[in-house]
Amino acid sequence: MNWKLLIKVLLTGLAVYLVSTRIDFPALGVWIAAVPVPLILVAFLLFNLSKITGALRLNLFFRAENIQLTTLQNLLLYYKGMFYNLFLPGGIGGDGYKIYLISNTLGNSWRYVFKAVMWDRVSGAVAILFLSAVLLLLVPVTYAYSLVLWLTVATAILVFPVFYGITRWISPAYASITISGNLLAILIQLLQAAVALIIFRGLDIAPAQTGEYMVVFFISSLATIVPITVGGVGIRELIFLTAARYTAIDPNKAVAFSIIFFALNAVSALAGAFVTVHLQKPQPKSEVVS
């Protein structure tokens, strides 16, 4: 029995149940249907642009480990990994697929492939922490709690220097790409934020409330990095619903946003089902006999 998958399914079911008890389904359907199709299409394009940028960032870490993939190979591998992460969460998973394929085809040690994949994820989490802290400083409620304010300021100032120091200590090979990797990570999250803003616009969320929604969006994105439910289903919605208790966030609009965002992810990940990744171990160069 696949206990990992069973636990994920149970947690997913629990999360969906908790969400279902706190929303108005007719209102939810109305809000989802109200989002104009052109906005959805623009959001879809920006979402995939963020994924393409993510593939470029991952290749920085691969190349630092002397894992030689062309840009196209890496992009196809990235989308195949998205597909496995979302639709086959109980098996090898997207990251496991990348590690297995590269180590077995190109001959790189799985430890180095694993380190590159994991450090890429950590880089993304650091960017989300930074942007979340910056956004929190723009939300008035932050200033009502001195501890929250100081922690937010400290995070915004220190998260990148601390990450750089840890990188030099644990993975010196990545030190030279830390700045470029962080810039790409920020760009990825800004593209994702643009996707969120477009959906918020379609849901008729007031500009004055956008800051609160965006902070919760980044926090929920950080939470979904940990794969405790199938495809992250339920986690983002629960975080939005919890935030709705303390802010002006509309629970139905929040869940409608989460469903639309997940749909964009799912449709994009489906592309991975139709791509084939061809990797070939590089042949040793033959000596030229004069």
XYZ file of C-alpha atoms in Angstrom:
290
model
C 0.000 0.000 0.000
C 1.255 3.471 -0.896
C 0.966 5.137 2.513
C 2.313 8.422 1.209
C -0.469 8.681 -1.358
C -3.092 7.534 1.158
C -2.075 10.239 3.631
C -2.145 12.858 0.876
C -5.598 11.769 -0.234
C -6.906 11.855 3.353
C -5.429 15.320 3.975
C -6.819 16.542 0.662
C -10.255 15.227 1.539
C -10.105 16.856 4.972
C -9.004 20.203 3.514
C -11.736 20.136 0.857
C -14.346 19.241 3.489
C -13.289 22.096 5.764
C -13.413 24.527 2.854
C -16.820 23.255 1.716
C -18.350 23.965 5.118
C -17.380 27.629 5.011
C -18.371 28.808 1.546
C -21.560 29.561 -0.381
C -21.451 27.308 -3.458
C -23.988 29.289 -5.543
C -22.050 32.513 -4.870
C -18.796 30.725 -5.641
C -20.100 29.614 -9.026
C -21.305 33.107 -9.830
C -17.900 34.639 -9.118
C -15.994 32.051 -11.154
C -18.333 32.526 -14.130
C -18.027 36.304 -13.850
C -14.306 36.403 -14.662
C -13.955 37.476 -18.324
C -12.373 34.905 -20.629
C -9.824 37.410 -22.073
C -8.475 37.983 -18.553
C -8.179 34.231 -18.046
C -6.215 33.909 -21.292
C -3.801 36.690 -20.322
C -3.379 35.126 -16.880
C -2.697 31.757 -18.533
C 0.053 33.230 -20.716
C 1.693 35.018 -17.783
C 1.472 31.873 -15.658
C 3.324 29.857 -18.284
C 5.862 32.634 -18.712
C 6.572 32.272 -14.987
C 7.083 28.533 -15.491
C 9.449 29.080 -18.408
C 11.429 31.494 -16.225
C 11.414 28.832 -13.513
C 12.932 26.343 -15.939
C 15.703 28.821 -16.757
C 16.444 29.277 -13.051
C 16.598 25.526 -12.461
C 19.067 25.155 -15.330
C 21.411 27.589 -13.551
C 21.659 25.136 -10.668
C 21.991 22.166 -13.022
C 24.895 23.782 -14.841
C 26.578 24.658 -11.561
C 26.600 20.894 -10.899
C 27.944 20.204 -14.424
C 24.592 18.773 -15.510
C 24.493 19.603 -19.191
C 20.959 20.141 -20.519
C 19.996 22.304 -23.454
C 17.421 25.011 -22.786
C 14.789 23.010 -24.696
C 15.577 19.739 -22.893
C 15.348 21.481 -19.539
C 12.064 23.194 -20.453
C 10.461 19.928 -21.580
C 11.750 18.212 -18.450
C 10.280 21.027 -16.333
C 6.810 20.625 -17.833
C 7.002 16.840 -17.545
C 7.832 17.342 -13.875
C 4.832 19.669 -13.469
C 2.611 16.947 -14.904
C 3.941 14.259 -12.567
C 3.706 16.558 -9.536
C 0.057 17.365 -10.165
C -1.400 14.227 -11.701
C 0.824 11.448 -10.327
C 1.563 12.720 -6.818
C 1.736 9.325 -5.176
C 4.453 7.903 -7.391
C 7.849 9.181 -8.307
C 6.699 12.806 -8.499
C 8.084 15.566 -10.677
C 11.293 16.138 -8.757
C 11.922 12.420 -8.447
C 11.400 12.015 -12.181
C 13.993 14.696 -12.944
C 16.501 13.193 -10.529
C 15.989 9.656 -11.850
C 16.109 10.563 -15.540
C 19.159 12.818 -15.331
C 21.204 10.545 -13.065
C 20.408 7.428 -15.088
C 20.746 8.988 -18.543
C 23.487 11.566 -18.209
C 25.443 9.724 -15.530
C 25.456 12.527 -12.947
C 25.273 11.441 -9.325
C 21.702 11.577 -8.043
C 22.976 13.476 -4.993
C 24.093 16.419 -7.124
C 20.886 16.386 -9.138
C 18.872 16.274 -5.910
C 20.849 19.183 -4.469
C 20.270 21.303 -7.579
C 16.518 20.593 -7.560
C 16.164 21.245 -3.832
C 18.249 24.432 -3.874
C 16.120 25.701 -6.721
C 13.056 25.221 -4.512
C 14.745 26.945 -1.573
C 15.617 29.888 -3.832
C 11.966 30.207 -4.777
C 10.865 30.070 -1.137
C 13.342 32.819 -0.234
C 11.922 35.078 -2.958
C 8.381 34.468 -1.684
C 9.469 35.302 1.885
C 11.039 38.549 0.712
C 8.049 39.682 -1.344
C 5.632 38.660 1.419
C 7.567 40.786 3.889
C 7.602 43.774 1.527
C 3.864 43.488 0.963
C 3.190 43.143 4.685
C 4.912 46.481 5.199
C 2.324 48.009 2.861
C -0.625 46.587 4.808
C -1.799 48.818 7.704
C -2.684 45.900 9.993
C 1.029 44.994 10.231
C 1.722 48.176 12.182
C -0.833 47.238 14.846
C 1.466 44.492 16.172
C 5.012 45.552 17.032
C 6.386 41.991 17.029
C 4.927 41.291 13.586
C 6.309 44.594 12.315
C 9.851 43.939 13.527
C 9.855 40.369 12.254
C 8.620 41.605 8.883
C 11.320 44.278 8.657
C 14.014 41.799 9.708
C 12.832 39.281 7.102
C 12.818 41.855 4.296
C 16.344 43.014 5.167
C 18.035 39.752 6.100
C 16.467 36.959 4.058
C 18.717 37.349 1.003
C 22.007 37.968 2.893
C 21.293 34.979 5.144
C 20.471 32.828 2.126
C 23.720 33.890 0.444
C 25.719 33.057 3.585
C 24.098 29.634 3.906
C 24.699 29.005 0.204
C 28.423 29.794 0.512
C 28.628 27.512 3.537
C 26.646 24.512 2.259
C 26.925 24.784 -1.541
C 29.859 27.012 -2.566
C 29.319 26.026 -6.205
C 26.083 28.049 -6.168
C 27.590 31.230 -4.724
C 28.372 32.683 -8.158
C 24.792 32.208 -9.356
C 23.030 33.339 -6.190
C 22.325 36.864 -7.432
C 21.108 35.787 -10.872
C 19.111 32.957 -9.304
C 17.496 35.337 -6.805
C 16.643 37.844 -9.531
C 14.986 35.123 -11.591
C 13.153 33.905 -8.478
C 11.798 37.413 -7.854
C 10.787 37.712 -11.515
C 8.921 34.392 -11.276
C 6.987 35.563 -8.235
C 6.229 38.943 -9.814
C 4.789 37.135 -12.845
C 2.710 34.968 -10.524
C 1.614 38.120 -8.707
C 0.544 39.590 -12.042
C -1.547 36.459 -12.645
C -3.155 36.917 -9.230
C -3.840 40.607 -9.870
C -5.573 39.800 -13.148
C -7.800 37.243 -11.459
C -8.492 39.667 -8.597
C -9.535 42.229 -11.192
C -11.890 39.715 -12.786
C -13.400 38.987 -9.367
C -14.066 42.698 -8.860
C -11.876 42.916 -5.771
C -11.460 46.536 -4.686
C -7.957 48.000 -5.217
C -7.826 48.973 -1.531
C -8.133 45.291 -0.595
C -5.676 43.958 -3.157
C -2.737 44.250 -0.771
C -4.319 41.910 1.760
C -5.248 39.380 -0.905
C -1.737 39.499 -2.340
C -0.049 38.936 1.017
C -2.230 35.891 1.647
C -1.546 34.682 -1.908
C 2.216 34.695 -1.300
C 1.839 33.010 2.090
C -0.355 30.325 0.534
C 2.192 29.863 -2.279
C 4.847 29.248 0.352
C 2.608 26.682 2.045
C 1.921 24.776 -1.181
C 5.655 24.166 -1.679
C 5.322 21.393 0.904
C 3.403 18.597 -0.914
C 1.085 17.468 1.881
C -2.055 17.302 -0.284
C -2.673 16.134 -3.855
C -1.529 18.984 -6.101
C -1.763 21.401 -3.172
C -5.573 21.176 -3.304
C -7.233 22.673 -0.236
C -4.175 24.289 1.343
C -4.404 27.615 -0.478
C -8.153 27.764 0.114
C -7.782 27.056 3.836
C -5.183 29.787 4.223
C -7.409 32.313 2.452
C -10.404 31.301 4.568
C -8.360 31.588 7.760
C -7.157 35.045 6.715
C -10.760 36.045 5.985
C -11.480 35.821 9.723
C -9.063 38.660 10.463
C -9.242 40.768 7.292
C -11.779 42.092 4.813
C -11.136 39.176 2.448
C -14.350 37.741 0.986
C -14.309 33.928 1.535
C -16.212 33.147 -1.671
C -14.015 35.373 -3.823
C -10.915 33.912 -2.177
C -11.926 30.332 -2.938
C -13.004 31.324 -6.464
C -9.526 32.774 -6.965
C -7.880 29.586 -5.680
C -9.945 27.393 -8.007
C -9.128 29.541 -11.050
C -5.427 29.635 -10.149
C -5.369 25.850 -9.706
C -7.129 25.413 -13.061
C -4.426 27.498 -14.774
C -1.802 25.291 -13.162
C -3.594 22.074 -14.119
C -4.133 23.033 -17.769
C -0.499 24.140 -18.050
C 0.758 20.937 -16.426
C -1.248 18.828 -18.881
C 1.221 19.873 -21.568
C 3.743 17.664 -19.802
C 1.695 14.599 -20.711
C 2.356 15.203 -24.402
C 6.079 15.961 -24.373
C 8.926 13.491 -24.588
C 12.279 14.293 -23.050
C 15.241 12.908 -24.992
C 18.486 12.982 -23.040
C 21.701 11.484 -24.312
C 24.860 10.886 -22.376
C 27.626 12.996 -23.939
C 30.172 10.943 -25.816
C 33.855 11.389 -24.953
C 35.708 13.410 -27.538
C 37.942 11.296 -29.722
C 41.548 12.339 -30.036
C 42.588 13.668 -33.406
C 45.486 11.679 -34.844
C 47.751 13.864 -36.927
